[in-house]
mmCIF file of C-alpha atoms in Angstrom:
data_model
loop_
_atom_site.group_PDB
_atom_site.id
_atom_site.type_symbol
_atom_site.label_atom_id
_atom_site.label_comp_id
_atom_site.label_asym_id
_atom_site.label_seq_id
_atom_site.Cartn_x
_atom_site.Cartn_y
_atom_site.Cartn_z
ATOM 1 C CA GLY A 1 46.205 71.156 -40.199
ATOM 2 C CA GLN A 2 47.229 69.247 -37.083
ATOM 3 C CA GLN A 3 43.889 70.148 -35.404
ATOM 4 C CA GLN A 4 41.902 68.797 -38.390
ATOM 5 C CA ALA A 5 43.959 65.604 -38.310
ATOM 6 C CA ARG A 6 43.147 65.221 -34.637
ATOM 7 C CA ARG A 7 39.404 65.724 -35.253
ATOM 8 C CA ARG A 8 39.112 63.190 -38.056
ATOM 9 C CA PRO A 9 39.865 60.106 -35.949
ATOM 10 C CA GLY A 10 37.290 61.283 -33.362
ATOM 11 C CA ALA A 11 34.605 61.745 -36.010
ATOM 12 C CA GLY A 12 35.408 58.358 -37.492
ATOM 13 C CA ALA A 13 35.189 56.702 -34.091
ATOM 14 C CA LEU A 14 31.824 58.377 -33.470
ATOM 15 C CA ARG A 15 30.473 57.089 -36.783
ATOM 16 C CA GLU A 16 31.796 53.642 -35.955
ATOM 17 C CA ARG A 17 30.068 53.647 -32.575
ATOM 18 C CA LYS A 18 26.781 54.737 -34.182
ATOM 19 C CA HIS A 19 27.134 51.996 -36.758
ATOM 20 C CA GLN A 20 27.756 49.412 -34.055
ATOM 21 C CA GLN A 21 24.798 50.660 -32.006
ATOM 22 C CA ALA A 22 22.507 50.467 -35.026
ATOM 23 C CA GLY A 23 23.743 46.953 -35.687
ATOM 24 C CA ARG A 24 23.023 45.918 -32.116
ATOM 25 C CA GLU A 25 19.523 47.406 -32.302
ATOM 26 C CA ARG A 26 18.807 45.522 -35.537
ATOM 27 C CA ALA A 27 20.071 42.300 -33.995
ATOM 28 C CA GLU A 28 17.924 42.923 -30.919
ATOM 29 C CA ARG A 29 14.850 43.413 -33.071
ATOM 30 C CA ARG A 30 15.584 40.203 -34.939
ATOM 31 C CA LYS A 31 15.812 38.331 -31.628
ATOM 32 C CA THR A 32 12.500 39.723 -30.365
ATOM 33 C CA VAL A 33 9.817 37.026 -30.177
ATOM 34 C CA HIS A 34 6.139 37.957 -29.966
ATOM 35 C CA GLY A 35 3.969 35.014 -28.956
ATOM 36 C CA GLY A 36 0.336 34.732 -29.970
ATOM 37 C CA GLY A 37 -0.786 33.011 -26.790
ATOM 38 C CA GLY A 38 -2.184 36.246 -25.391
ATOM 39 C CA GLN A 39 -5.140 36.092 -27.775
ATOM 40 C CA ALA A 40 -6.390 32.767 -26.368
ATOM 41 C CA PRO A 41 -8.223 34.275 -23.347
ATOM 42 C CA LEU A 42 -9.969 36.720 -25.670
ATOM 43 C CA TRP A 43 -11.385 33.945 -27.860
ATOM 44 C CA ILE A 44 -12.827 32.317 -24.742
ATOM 45 C CA PHE A 45 -15.165 35.286 -24.430
ATOM 46 C CA PHE A 46 -16.708 34.285 -27.759
ATOM 47 C CA ALA A 47 -17.496 30.828 -26.371
ATOM 48 C CA ILE A 48 -18.856 32.351 -23.158
ATOM 49 C CA GLY A 49 -21.181 34.570 -25.196
ATOM 50 C CA LEU A 50 -22.485 31.511 -27.038
ATOM 51 C CA SER A 51 -22.990 29.627 -23.775
ATOM 52 C CA ALA A 52 -24.857 32.539 -22.186
ATOM 53 C CA MET A 53 -27.623 32.175 -24.778
ATOM 54 C CA ASN A 54 -27.556 28.411 -25.293
ATOM 55 C CA PHE A 55 -27.474 27.381 -21.633
ATOM 56 C CA THR A 56 -28.268 30.291 -19.335
ATOM 57 C CA PHE A 57 -31.140 31.853 -21.292
ATOM 58 C CA PRO A 58 -33.430 28.761 -21.203
ATOM 59 C CA PHE A 59 -32.805 28.367 -17.471
ATOM 60 C CA SER A 60 -33.534 32.050 -16.852
ATOM 61 C CA GLN A 61 -36.897 31.702 -18.553
ATOM 62 C CA ALA A 62 -37.664 28.573 -16.555
ATOM 63 C CA ILE A 63 -37.310 30.489 -13.272
ATOM 64 C CA SER A 64 -39.338 33.472 -14.519
ATOM 65 C CA ILE A 65 -36.525 35.964 -15.046
ATOM 66 C CA THR A 66 -37.552 38.595 -17.570
ATOM 67 C CA ARG A 67 -35.617 39.002 -20.812
ATOM 68 C CA ARG A 68 -34.633 42.518 -19.804
ATOM 69 C CA GLU A 69 -33.195 41.329 -16.491
ATOM 70 C CA PHE A 70 -31.366 38.483 -18.209
ATOM 71 C CA PHE A 71 -29.883 40.798 -20.829
ATOM 72 C CA LEU A 72 -28.775 43.491 -18.376
ATOM 73 C CA GLY A 73 -27.298 40.957 -15.959
ATOM 74 C CA THR A 74 -25.464 39.114 -18.718
ATOM 75 C CA MET A 75 -23.998 42.265 -20.239
ATOM 76 C CA LEU A 76 -23.001 43.633 -16.838
ATOM 77 C CA THR A 77 -21.203 40.370 -16.062
ATOM 78 C CA ALA A 78 -19.469 40.482 -19.447
ATOM 79 C CA THR A 79 -18.401 44.084 -18.863
ATOM 80 C CA LEU A 80 -16.910 43.287 -15.449
ATOM 81 C CA ALA A 81 -15.151 40.200 -16.835
ATOM 82 C CA SER A 82 -13.761 42.241 -19.752
ATOM 83 C CA ALA A 83 -12.451 44.858 -17.331
ATOM 84 C CA LEU A 84 -10.784 42.107 -15.289
ATOM 85 C CA MET A 85 -9.227 40.727 -18.463
ATOM 86 C CA GLY A 86 -7.889 44.184 -19.311
ATOM 87 C CA VAL A 87 -6.294 44.433 -15.852
ATOM 88 C CA LEU A 88 -4.707 40.985 -16.241
ATOM 89 C CA PHE A 89 -3.234 41.998 -19.590
ATOM 90 C CA LEU A 90 -1.844 45.166 -17.994
ATOM 91 C CA ILE A 91 -0.210 43.127 -15.233
ATOM 92 C CA GLY A 92 1.258 40.693 -17.769
ATOM 93 C CA GLY A 93 2.542 43.541 -19.941
ATOM 94 C CA GLY A 94 4.064 45.277 -16.935
ATOM 95 C CA ILE A 95 5.897 42.119 -15.899
ATOM 96 C CA GLU A 96 7.243 41.669 -19.419
ATOM 97 C CA LYS A 97 8.392 45.286 -19.551
ATOM 98 C CA LEU A 98 10.157 45.071 -16.187
ATOM 99 C CA THR A 99 11.867 41.774 -17.014
ATOM 100 C CA ASN A 100 12.653 42.686 -20.632
ATOM 101 C CA GLY A 101 10.499 39.888 -21.981
ATOM 102 C CA TYR A 102 11.156 37.411 -19.145
ATOM 103 C CA GLY A 103 14.883 37.858 -19.730
ATOM 104 C CA VAL A 104 14.731 36.247 -23.183
ATOM 105 C CA ASN A 105 13.097 39.112 -25.127
ATOM 106 C CA GLY A 106 9.853 37.177 -25.461
ATOM 107 C CA TRP A 107 6.581 39.082 -25.412
ATOM 108 C CA VAL A 108 3.004 37.873 -25.058
ATOM 109 C CA PHE A 109 1.020 40.705 -23.428
ATOM 110 C CA TYR A 110 3.182 43.729 -24.235
ATOM 111 C CA LEU A 111 2.642 44.769 -27.850
ATOM 112 C CA PRO A 112 4.407 48.074 -28.650
ATOM 113 C CA TRP A 113 1.688 49.367 -30.977
ATOM 114 C CA VAL A 114 -1.020 48.685 -28.383
ATOM 115 C CA TRP A 115 0.983 50.292 -25.571
ATOM 116 C CA GLU A 116 1.851 53.468 -27.525
ATOM 117 C CA ALA A 117 -0.963 55.324 -25.735
ATOM 118 C CA GLY A 118 0.255 54.086 -22.353
ATOM 119 C CA PRO A 119 -1.367 51.677 -19.882
ATOM 120 C CA ALA A 120 -4.768 53.386 -20.171
ATOM 121 C CA GLY A 121 -4.809 52.942 -23.947
ATOM 122 C CA ALA A 122 -3.735 49.311 -23.618
ATOM 123 C CA PHE A 123 -6.495 48.664 -21.068
ATOM 124 C CA VAL A 124 -9.146 50.169 -23.356
ATOM 125 C CA THR A 125 -7.889 48.043 -26.253
ATOM 126 C CA PHE A 126 -7.962 44.743 -24.382
ATOM 127 C CA PHE A 127 -11.260 45.583 -22.695
ATOM 128 C CA THR A 128 -12.859 46.343 -26.052
ATOM 129 C CA LEU A 129 -11.548 43.148 -27.646
ATOM 130 C CA ALA A 130 -12.915 40.969 -24.840
ATOM 131 C CA GLN A 131 -16.270 42.740 -24.896
ATOM 132 C CA PHE A 132 -16.426 42.530 -28.689
ATOM 133 C CA PHE A 133 -15.834 38.770 -28.781
ATOM 134 C CA PHE A 134 -18.454 38.198 -26.090
ATOM 135 C CA VAL A 135 -21.114 40.260 -27.846
ATOM 136 C CA VAL A 136 -20.399 38.578 -31.199
ATOM 137 C CA GLY A 137 -20.869 35.160 -29.600
ATOM 138 C CA PHE A 138 -23.993 36.294 -27.773
ATOM 139 C CA ALA A 139 -25.506 37.839 -30.920
ATOM 140 C CA SER A 140 -24.713 34.747 -33.011
ATOM 141 C CA ALA A 141 -26.422 32.432 -30.533
ATOM 142 C CA ASN A 142 -29.312 34.896 -30.267
ATOM 143 C CA ILE A 143 -29.897 34.826 -34.022
ATOM 144 C CA TYR A 144 -29.621 31.032 -33.985
ATOM 145 C CA LYS A 145 -32.298 30.709 -31.317
ATOM 146 C CA ARG A 146 -34.572 33.203 -33.061
ATOM 147 C CA TRP A 147 -34.321 32.048 -36.683
ATOM 148 C CA GLY A 148 -32.061 28.990 -36.871
ATOM 149 C CA ALA A 149 -28.746 27.982 -38.423
ATOM 150 C CA VAL A 150 -29.674 29.073 -41.965
ATOM 151 C CA VAL A 151 -30.091 32.711 -40.950
ATOM 152 C CA VAL A 152 -26.821 32.605 -38.975
ATOM 153 C CA THR A 153 -25.054 31.378 -42.114
ATOM 154 C CA VAL A 154 -26.718 34.006 -44.302
ATOM 155 C CA VAL A 155 -25.797 36.823 -41.904
ATOM 156 C CA SER A 156 -22.191 35.605 -41.602
ATOM 157 C CA VAL A 157 -21.753 35.314 -45.362
ATOM 158 C CA GLY A 158 -23.428 38.696 -45.869
ATOM 159 C CA ILE A 159 -21.044 40.421 -43.439
ATOM 160 C CA ALA A 160 -18.065 38.738 -45.114
ATOM 161 C CA LEU A 161 -19.233 39.891 -48.549
ATOM 162 C CA VAL A 162 -19.679 43.462 -47.299
ATOM 163 C CA LEU A 163 -16.127 43.485 -45.907
ATOM 164 C CA VAL A 164 -14.728 42.039 -49.144
ATOM 165 C CA GLY A 165 -16.674 44.629 -51.116
ATOM 166 C CA LEU A 166 -15.288 47.469 -49.004
ATOM 167 C CA MET A 167 -11.724 46.200 -49.463
ATOM 168 C CA TYR A 168 -12.289 45.925 -53.216
ATOM 169 C CA LEU A 169 -13.658 49.471 -53.320
ATOM 170 C CA VAL A 170 -10.687 50.831 -51.371
ATOM 171 C CA GLY A 171 -8.275 49.044 -53.689
ATOM 172 C CA ARG A 172 -10.175 50.163 -56.787
ATOM 173 C CA LEU A 173 -10.024 53.793 -55.686
ATOM 174 C CA GLU A 174 -6.385 53.405 -54.569
ATOM 175 C CA LEU A 175 -7.129 54.600 -51.060
ATOM 176 C CA TRP A 176 -4.998 52.121 -49.116
ATOM 177 C CA ASP A 177 -2.433 54.817 -48.280
ATOM 178 C CA GLU A 178 -5.161 57.015 -46.800
ATOM 179 C CA VAL A 179 -6.665 54.091 -44.886
ATOM 180 C CA GLY A 180 -3.257 53.151 -43.492
ATOM 181 C CA ALA A 181 -2.570 56.750 -42.492
ATOM 182 C CA ALA A 182 -5.963 56.974 -40.742
ATOM 183 C CA ILE A 183 -5.315 53.747 -38.814
ATOM 184 C CA ALA A 184 -1.846 54.950 -37.816
ATOM 185 C CA THR A 185 -3.295 58.277 -36.662
ATOM 186 C CA LEU A 186 -6.014 56.653 -34.575
ATOM 187 C CA GLY A 187 -3.699 54.079 -33.057
ATOM 188 C CA ALA A 188 -4.861 51.054 -31.110
ATOM 189 C CA ALA A 189 -6.680 53.146 -28.495
ATOM 190 C CA GLY A 190 -8.578 55.173 -31.103
ATOM 191 C CA LEU A 191 -9.652 52.035 -32.941
ATOM 192 C CA ALA A 192 -10.737 50.527 -29.621
ATOM 193 C CA LEU A 193 -12.968 53.512 -28.866
ATOM 194 C CA TRP A 194 -14.669 53.128 -32.238
ATOM 195 C CA GLY A 195 -14.914 49.428 -31.437
ATOM 196 C CA LEU A 196 -16.914 50.289 -28.321
ATOM 197 C CA VAL A 197 -19.404 52.121 -30.540
ATOM 198 C CA LEU A 198 -19.752 48.958 -32.643
ATOM 199 C CA VAL A 199 -20.204 46.888 -29.482
ATOM 200 C CA ALA A 200 -22.987 49.209 -28.302
ATOM 201 C CA VAL A 201 -24.769 48.884 -31.663
ATOM 202 C CA MET A 202 -24.539 45.077 -31.538
ATOM 203 C CA MET A 203 -25.871 45.108 -27.972
ATOM 204 C CA ALA A 204 -28.884 47.144 -29.035
ATOM 205 C CA ILE A 205 -29.601 44.802 -31.950
ATOM 206 C CA SER A 206 -29.187 41.744 -29.725
ATOM 207 C CA TYR A 207 -31.678 43.105 -27.223
ATOM 208 C CA ARG A 208 -34.231 43.786 -29.943
ATOM 209 C CA VAL A 209 -33.866 40.204 -31.193
ATOM 210 C CA LEU A 210 -33.911 38.766 -27.663
ATOM 211 C CA ARG A 211 -37.296 40.334 -26.902
ATOM 212 C CA ARG A 212 -38.922 37.898 -29.358
ATOM 213 C CA THR A 213 -36.625 34.929 -28.830
ATOM 214 C CA THR A 214 -38.062 31.767 -27.279
ATOM 215 C CA PRO A 215 -35.857 29.052 -25.761
ATOM 216 C CA LEU A 216 -35.481 26.018 -27.991
ATOM 217 C CA ARG A 217 -35.935 22.584 -26.498
ATOM 218 C CA PRO A 218 -32.538 21.657 -25.007
ATOM 219 C CA GLY A 219 -30.740 18.448 -25.760
ATOM 220 C CA PRO A 220 -30.318 15.587 -23.262
ATOM 221 C CA GLN A 221 -27.073 16.974 -21.849
ATOM 222 C CA GLN A 222 -28.552 20.433 -21.449
ATOM 223 C CA GLU A 223 -31.611 18.954 -19.744
ATOM 224 C CA LYS A 224 -29.372 17.330 -17.141
ATOM 225 C CA VAL A 225 -27.621 20.632 -16.464
ATOM 226 C CA LEU A 226 -30.893 22.566 -16.208
ATOM 227 C CA LEU A 227 -32.423 19.915 -13.951
ATOM 228 C CA ARG A 228 -29.400 20.000 -11.664
ATOM 229 C CA ASP A 229 -29.537 23.809 -11.438
ATOM 230 C CA ALA A 230 -33.280 23.771 -10.788
ATOM 231 C CA LEU A 231 -32.893 21.220 -8.003
ATOM 232 C CA SER A 232 -30.154 23.370 -6.471
ATOM 233 C CA VAL A 233 -32.463 26.389 -6.448
ATOM 234 C CA TYR A 234 -35.366 24.443 -4.927
ATOM 235 C CA ALA A 235 -33.093 22.887 -2.310
ATOM 236 C CA ALA A 236 -31.842 26.316 -1.255
ATOM 237 C CA ALA A 237 -35.287 27.956 -1.252
ATOM 238 C CA PRO A 238 -36.374 26.877 2.292
ATOM 239 C CA PHE A 239 -33.062 28.087 3.720
ATOM 240 C CA LEU A 240 -33.423 31.459 2.001
ATOM 241 C CA VAL A 241 -37.037 31.842 3.207
ATOM 242 C CA HIS A 242 -35.999 30.935 6.745
ATOM 243 C CA ARG A 243 -33.227 33.543 6.739
ATOM 244 C CA ARG A 244 -35.617 36.178 5.372
ATOM 245 C CA ARG A 245 -38.160 35.508 8.138
ATOM 246 C CA ARG A 246 -35.464 35.859 10.772
#
């Protein structure tokens, strides 16, 4: 009897410590702040994709660069920039992890769900997002130059309606639990890999459209930029020829 009486206070103290630890963990989670500023650099890739078609494509045609060369060079540049963005996000996430959210439990680059697969999975996720935004911007500007604003609007509305229809179908068939389980199983890295497949499909479609796209007449501001770039090329041409002869 005396041994049982001695054990009871120990068991009660253990439960109390577990309760206190759980309380501290809940309080810590409530204090955690996830900022949305990390998405800003990714959206810039959308604007860069638009600019690549609206500004760079007309200039490339003016200096006799083929559409194939322009497309491959643009996509290679976007791929390298997306990889650099992925590395920057890894560095930011590593700093946040080492400093416990800059000492105030604030997180911008380190998202637990994204980092579940480790640094490699996080890199693939951020790389895919940057590449995806760039290709969407590039494809949108490509369609605009090929068919105009009306077709861009029709395509955008059509994609939105398809997505709404799919969500309605999933809800109608009561498959949200299965969809959620599939997303949880894939994780951020798995979704990113499927995202790369979508990016490749959009690239192929963009190239097919680009083969028949002609540069529209640029506005006054664009003409100034193109004229400045052309003058820069012509000014550098004698120097380049001289170096080649040497």
